[in-house]
XYZ file of N, CA and C in Angstrom:
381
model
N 121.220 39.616 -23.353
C 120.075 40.071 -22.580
C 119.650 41.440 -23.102
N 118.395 41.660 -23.645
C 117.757 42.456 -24.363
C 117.077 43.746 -22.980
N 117.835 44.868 -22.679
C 117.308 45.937 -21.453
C 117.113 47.346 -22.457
N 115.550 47.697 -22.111
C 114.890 48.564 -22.408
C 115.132 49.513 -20.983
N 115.446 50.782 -21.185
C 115.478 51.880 -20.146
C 114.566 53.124 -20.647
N 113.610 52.860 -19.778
C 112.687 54.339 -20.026
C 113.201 55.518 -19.610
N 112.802 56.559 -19.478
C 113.634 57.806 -18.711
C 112.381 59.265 -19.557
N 111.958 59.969 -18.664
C 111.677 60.995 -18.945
C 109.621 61.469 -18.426
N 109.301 60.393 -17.535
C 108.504 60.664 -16.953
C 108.216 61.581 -15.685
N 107.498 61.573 -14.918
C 107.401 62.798 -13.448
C 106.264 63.621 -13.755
N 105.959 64.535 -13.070
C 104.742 65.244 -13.001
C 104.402 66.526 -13.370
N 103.334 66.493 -13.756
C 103.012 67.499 -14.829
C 101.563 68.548 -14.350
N 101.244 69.237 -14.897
C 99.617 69.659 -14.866
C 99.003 69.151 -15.587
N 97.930 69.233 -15.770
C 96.666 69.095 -16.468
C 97.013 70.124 -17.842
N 96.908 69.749 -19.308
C 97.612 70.651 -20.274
C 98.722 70.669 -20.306
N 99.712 69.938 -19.633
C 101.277 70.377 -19.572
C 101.356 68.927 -21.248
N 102.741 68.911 -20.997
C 103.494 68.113 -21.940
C 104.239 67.359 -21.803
N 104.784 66.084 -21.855
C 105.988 65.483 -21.182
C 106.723 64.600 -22.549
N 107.344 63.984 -22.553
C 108.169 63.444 -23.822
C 109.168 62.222 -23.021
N 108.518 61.092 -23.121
C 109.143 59.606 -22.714
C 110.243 59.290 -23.432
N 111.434 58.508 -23.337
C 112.162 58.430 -24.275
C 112.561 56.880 -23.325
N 112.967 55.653 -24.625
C 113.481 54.385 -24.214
C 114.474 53.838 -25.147
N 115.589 53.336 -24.609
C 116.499 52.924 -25.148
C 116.990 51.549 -24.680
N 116.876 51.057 -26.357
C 116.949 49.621 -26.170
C 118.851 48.867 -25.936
N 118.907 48.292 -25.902
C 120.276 47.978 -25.775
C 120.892 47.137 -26.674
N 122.419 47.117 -27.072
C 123.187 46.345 -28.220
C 122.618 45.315 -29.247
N 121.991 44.613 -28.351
C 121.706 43.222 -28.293
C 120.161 43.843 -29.368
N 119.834 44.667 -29.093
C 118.404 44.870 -30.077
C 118.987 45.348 -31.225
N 119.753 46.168 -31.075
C 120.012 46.926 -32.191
C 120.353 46.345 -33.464
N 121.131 45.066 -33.497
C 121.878 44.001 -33.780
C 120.202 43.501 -35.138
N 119.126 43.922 -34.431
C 117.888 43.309 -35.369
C 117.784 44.340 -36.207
N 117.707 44.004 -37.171
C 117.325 45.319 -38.212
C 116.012 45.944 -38.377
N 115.248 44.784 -37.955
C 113.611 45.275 -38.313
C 113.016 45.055 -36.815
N 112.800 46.351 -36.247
C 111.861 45.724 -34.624
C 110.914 46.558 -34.538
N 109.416 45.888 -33.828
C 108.408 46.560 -33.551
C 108.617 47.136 -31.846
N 108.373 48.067 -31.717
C 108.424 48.930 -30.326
C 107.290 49.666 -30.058
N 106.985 49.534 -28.508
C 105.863 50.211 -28.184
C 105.367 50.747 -26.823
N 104.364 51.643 -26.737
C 104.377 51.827 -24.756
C 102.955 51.952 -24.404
N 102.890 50.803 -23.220
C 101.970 50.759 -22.777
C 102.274 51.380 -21.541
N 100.597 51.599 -20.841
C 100.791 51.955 -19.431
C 99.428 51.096 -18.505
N 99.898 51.082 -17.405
C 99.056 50.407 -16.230
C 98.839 51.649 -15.289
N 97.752 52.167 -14.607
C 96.817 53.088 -13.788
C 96.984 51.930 -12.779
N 96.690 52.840 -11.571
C 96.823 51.793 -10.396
C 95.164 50.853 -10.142
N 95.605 49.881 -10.419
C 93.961 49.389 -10.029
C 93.040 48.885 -11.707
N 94.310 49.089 -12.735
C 93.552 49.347 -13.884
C 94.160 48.267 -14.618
N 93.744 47.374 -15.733
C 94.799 46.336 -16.681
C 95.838 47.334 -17.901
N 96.639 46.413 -17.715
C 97.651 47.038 -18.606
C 97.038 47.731 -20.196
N 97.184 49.011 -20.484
C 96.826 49.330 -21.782
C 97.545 49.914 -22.739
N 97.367 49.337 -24.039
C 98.398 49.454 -24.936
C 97.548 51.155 -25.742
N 99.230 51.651 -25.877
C 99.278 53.278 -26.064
C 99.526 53.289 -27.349
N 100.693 53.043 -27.755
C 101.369 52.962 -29.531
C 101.952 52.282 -29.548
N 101.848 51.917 -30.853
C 103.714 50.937 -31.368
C 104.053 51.318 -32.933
N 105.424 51.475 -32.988
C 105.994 51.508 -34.101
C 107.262 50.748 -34.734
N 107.072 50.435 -35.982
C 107.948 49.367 -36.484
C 109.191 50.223 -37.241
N 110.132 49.548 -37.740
C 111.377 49.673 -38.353
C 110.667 51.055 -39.879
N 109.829 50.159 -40.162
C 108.732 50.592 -41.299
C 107.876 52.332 -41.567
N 108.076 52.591 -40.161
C 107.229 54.056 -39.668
C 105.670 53.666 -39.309
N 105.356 52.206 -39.461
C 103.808 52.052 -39.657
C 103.632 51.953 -38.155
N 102.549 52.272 -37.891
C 102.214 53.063 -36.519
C 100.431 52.529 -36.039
N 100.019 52.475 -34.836
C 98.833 52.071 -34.191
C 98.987 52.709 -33.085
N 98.505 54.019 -32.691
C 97.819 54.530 -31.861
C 96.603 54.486 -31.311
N 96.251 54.217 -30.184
C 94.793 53.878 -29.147
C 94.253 55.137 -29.101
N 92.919 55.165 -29.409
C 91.962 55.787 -29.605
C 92.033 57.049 -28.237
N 92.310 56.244 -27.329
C 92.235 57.275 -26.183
C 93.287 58.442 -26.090
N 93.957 58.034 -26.930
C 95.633 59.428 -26.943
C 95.289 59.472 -28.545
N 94.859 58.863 -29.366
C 95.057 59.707 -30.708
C 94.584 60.853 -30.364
N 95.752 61.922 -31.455
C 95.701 63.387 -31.544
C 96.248 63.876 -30.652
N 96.504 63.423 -28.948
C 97.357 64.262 -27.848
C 99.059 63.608 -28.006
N 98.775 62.011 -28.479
C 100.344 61.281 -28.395
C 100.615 61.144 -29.521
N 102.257 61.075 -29.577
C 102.736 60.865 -30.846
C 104.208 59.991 -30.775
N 104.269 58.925 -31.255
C 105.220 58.302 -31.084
C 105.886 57.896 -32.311
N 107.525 57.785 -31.784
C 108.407 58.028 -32.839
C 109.471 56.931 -32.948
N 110.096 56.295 -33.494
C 111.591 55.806 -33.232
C 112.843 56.215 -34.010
N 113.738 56.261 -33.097
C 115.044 56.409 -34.158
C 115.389 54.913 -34.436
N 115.789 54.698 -35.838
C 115.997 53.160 -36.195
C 117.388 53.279 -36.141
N 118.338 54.479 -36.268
C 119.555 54.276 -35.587
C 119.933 53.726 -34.462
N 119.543 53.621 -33.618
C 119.969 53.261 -32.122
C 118.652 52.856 -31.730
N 117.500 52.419 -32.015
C 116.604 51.947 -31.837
C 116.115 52.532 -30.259
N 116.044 53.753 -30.531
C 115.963 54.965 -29.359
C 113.667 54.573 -29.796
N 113.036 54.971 -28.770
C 111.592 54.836 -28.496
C 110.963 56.128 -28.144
N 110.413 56.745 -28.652
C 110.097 57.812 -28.047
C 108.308 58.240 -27.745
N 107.861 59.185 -27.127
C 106.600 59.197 -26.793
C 106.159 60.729 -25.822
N 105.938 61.884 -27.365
C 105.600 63.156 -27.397
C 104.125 63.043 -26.749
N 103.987 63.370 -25.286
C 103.098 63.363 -24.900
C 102.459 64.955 -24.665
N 100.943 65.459 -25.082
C 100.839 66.407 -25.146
C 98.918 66.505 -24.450
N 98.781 67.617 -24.169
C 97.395 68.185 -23.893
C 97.334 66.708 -22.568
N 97.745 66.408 -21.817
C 97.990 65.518 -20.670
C 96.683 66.027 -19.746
N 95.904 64.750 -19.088
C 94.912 65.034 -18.248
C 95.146 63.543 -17.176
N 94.409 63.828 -15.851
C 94.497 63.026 -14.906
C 94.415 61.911 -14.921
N 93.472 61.102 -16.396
C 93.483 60.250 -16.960
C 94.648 59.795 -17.179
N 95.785 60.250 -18.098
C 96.940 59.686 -17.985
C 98.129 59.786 -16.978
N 97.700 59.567 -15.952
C 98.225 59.220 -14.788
C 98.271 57.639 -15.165
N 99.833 57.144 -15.026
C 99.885 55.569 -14.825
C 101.368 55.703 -14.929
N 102.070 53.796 -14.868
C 103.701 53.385 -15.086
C 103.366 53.793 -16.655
N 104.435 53.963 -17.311
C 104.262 53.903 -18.564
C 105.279 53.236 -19.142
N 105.069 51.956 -19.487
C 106.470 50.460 -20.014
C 106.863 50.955 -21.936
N 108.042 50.602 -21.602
C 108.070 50.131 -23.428
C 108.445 48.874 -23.464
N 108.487 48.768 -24.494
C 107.807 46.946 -25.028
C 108.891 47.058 -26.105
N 109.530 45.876 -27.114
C 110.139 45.724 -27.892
C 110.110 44.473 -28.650
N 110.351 44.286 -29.977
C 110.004 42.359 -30.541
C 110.572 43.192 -31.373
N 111.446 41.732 -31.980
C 111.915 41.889 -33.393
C 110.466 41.566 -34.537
N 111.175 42.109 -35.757
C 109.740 42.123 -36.660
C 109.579 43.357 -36.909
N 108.581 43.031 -37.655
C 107.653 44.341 -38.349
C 106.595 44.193 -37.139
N 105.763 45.075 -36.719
C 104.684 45.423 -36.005
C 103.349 44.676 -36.707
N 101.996 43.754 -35.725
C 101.243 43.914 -36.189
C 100.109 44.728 -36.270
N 99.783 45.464 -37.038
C 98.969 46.642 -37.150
C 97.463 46.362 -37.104
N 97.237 46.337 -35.259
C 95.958 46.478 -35.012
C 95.825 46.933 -33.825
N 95.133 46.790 -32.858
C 95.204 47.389 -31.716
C 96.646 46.977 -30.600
N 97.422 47.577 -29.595
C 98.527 47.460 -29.509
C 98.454 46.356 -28.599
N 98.842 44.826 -28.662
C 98.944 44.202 -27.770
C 99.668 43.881 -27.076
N 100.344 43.336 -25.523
C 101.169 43.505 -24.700
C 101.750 41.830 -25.238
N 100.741 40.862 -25.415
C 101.685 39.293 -26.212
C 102.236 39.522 -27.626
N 102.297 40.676 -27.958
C 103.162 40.602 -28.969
C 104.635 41.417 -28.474
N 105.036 41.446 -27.675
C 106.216 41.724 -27.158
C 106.850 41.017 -26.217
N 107.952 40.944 -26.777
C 108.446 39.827 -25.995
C 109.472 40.326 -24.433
N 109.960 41.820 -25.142
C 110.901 42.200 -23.821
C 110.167 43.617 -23.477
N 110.866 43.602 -22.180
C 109.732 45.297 -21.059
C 111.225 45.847 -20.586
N 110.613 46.689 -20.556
C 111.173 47.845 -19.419
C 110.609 48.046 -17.789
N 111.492 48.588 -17.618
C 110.629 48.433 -15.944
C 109.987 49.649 -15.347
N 109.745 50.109 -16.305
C 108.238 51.623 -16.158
C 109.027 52.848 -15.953
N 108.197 54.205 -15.948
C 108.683 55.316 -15.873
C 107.000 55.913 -15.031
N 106.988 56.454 -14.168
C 105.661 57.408 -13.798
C 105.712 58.322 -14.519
N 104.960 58.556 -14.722
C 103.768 59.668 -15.303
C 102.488 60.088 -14.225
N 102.739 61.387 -13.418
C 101.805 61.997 -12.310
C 101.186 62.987 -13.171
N 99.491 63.175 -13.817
C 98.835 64.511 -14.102
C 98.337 65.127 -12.967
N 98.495 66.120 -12.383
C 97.403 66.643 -11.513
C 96.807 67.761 -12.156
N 95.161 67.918 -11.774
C 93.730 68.512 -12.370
C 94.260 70.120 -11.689
């Protein structure tokens, strides 16, 4: 059984910074090549894909956080990470990571190309 644990969300200002971090478990690690990624859901809003990154470093960031987010993985421990910066009320939402073995496909981040979740972390901006 493949368990993703987010950890490092909570509330921030408007301009503050926060830094997500997810860790996948044994059972992933075991893949040599995996695409990973984090989406988030706003209350009231459809799920939207943030970044993903593969074994590879190759990377797809959403237009709406390019330049404030930056996401990373350690391929050691298949650790997920997500340098969140210049933060506004807008990114208020759960924020999931996602995981599939594979290389990533490099286009906009979709939620059917992952096969296992995490069970969210909040993320509160207040203005």
């Amino acid at each position: 059984q493949v368990q993703l644990v987010e950890s490092g969300g909570g509330s921030v200002q408007a301009g503050g910074s926060l830094r997500l971090s997810c860790a996948a478990s044994e059972l992933l690690d075991r893949q040599y090549v995996t695409c990973m990624g984090w989406f988030r859901q706003a209350p009231g809003k459809e799920r939207e894909g943030v970044a993903q990154v593969d074994s590879r470093g190759s990377t797809s960031v959403a237009n709406s956080v390019k330049g404030r987010f930056t996401i990373s993985k350690d391929n050691a421990n298949d650790t997920l990470y997500l340098q969140m910066n210049s933060l506004g009320p807008e990114d208020t939402a759960i924020y999931y990571c996602a995981a599939d073995p594979g290389y990533c496909i490099i286009r906009e981040v979709r939620a059917s190309d992952f096969r296992y979740w995490g069970q969210g972390t909040q993320v509160t901006v207040s203005s």
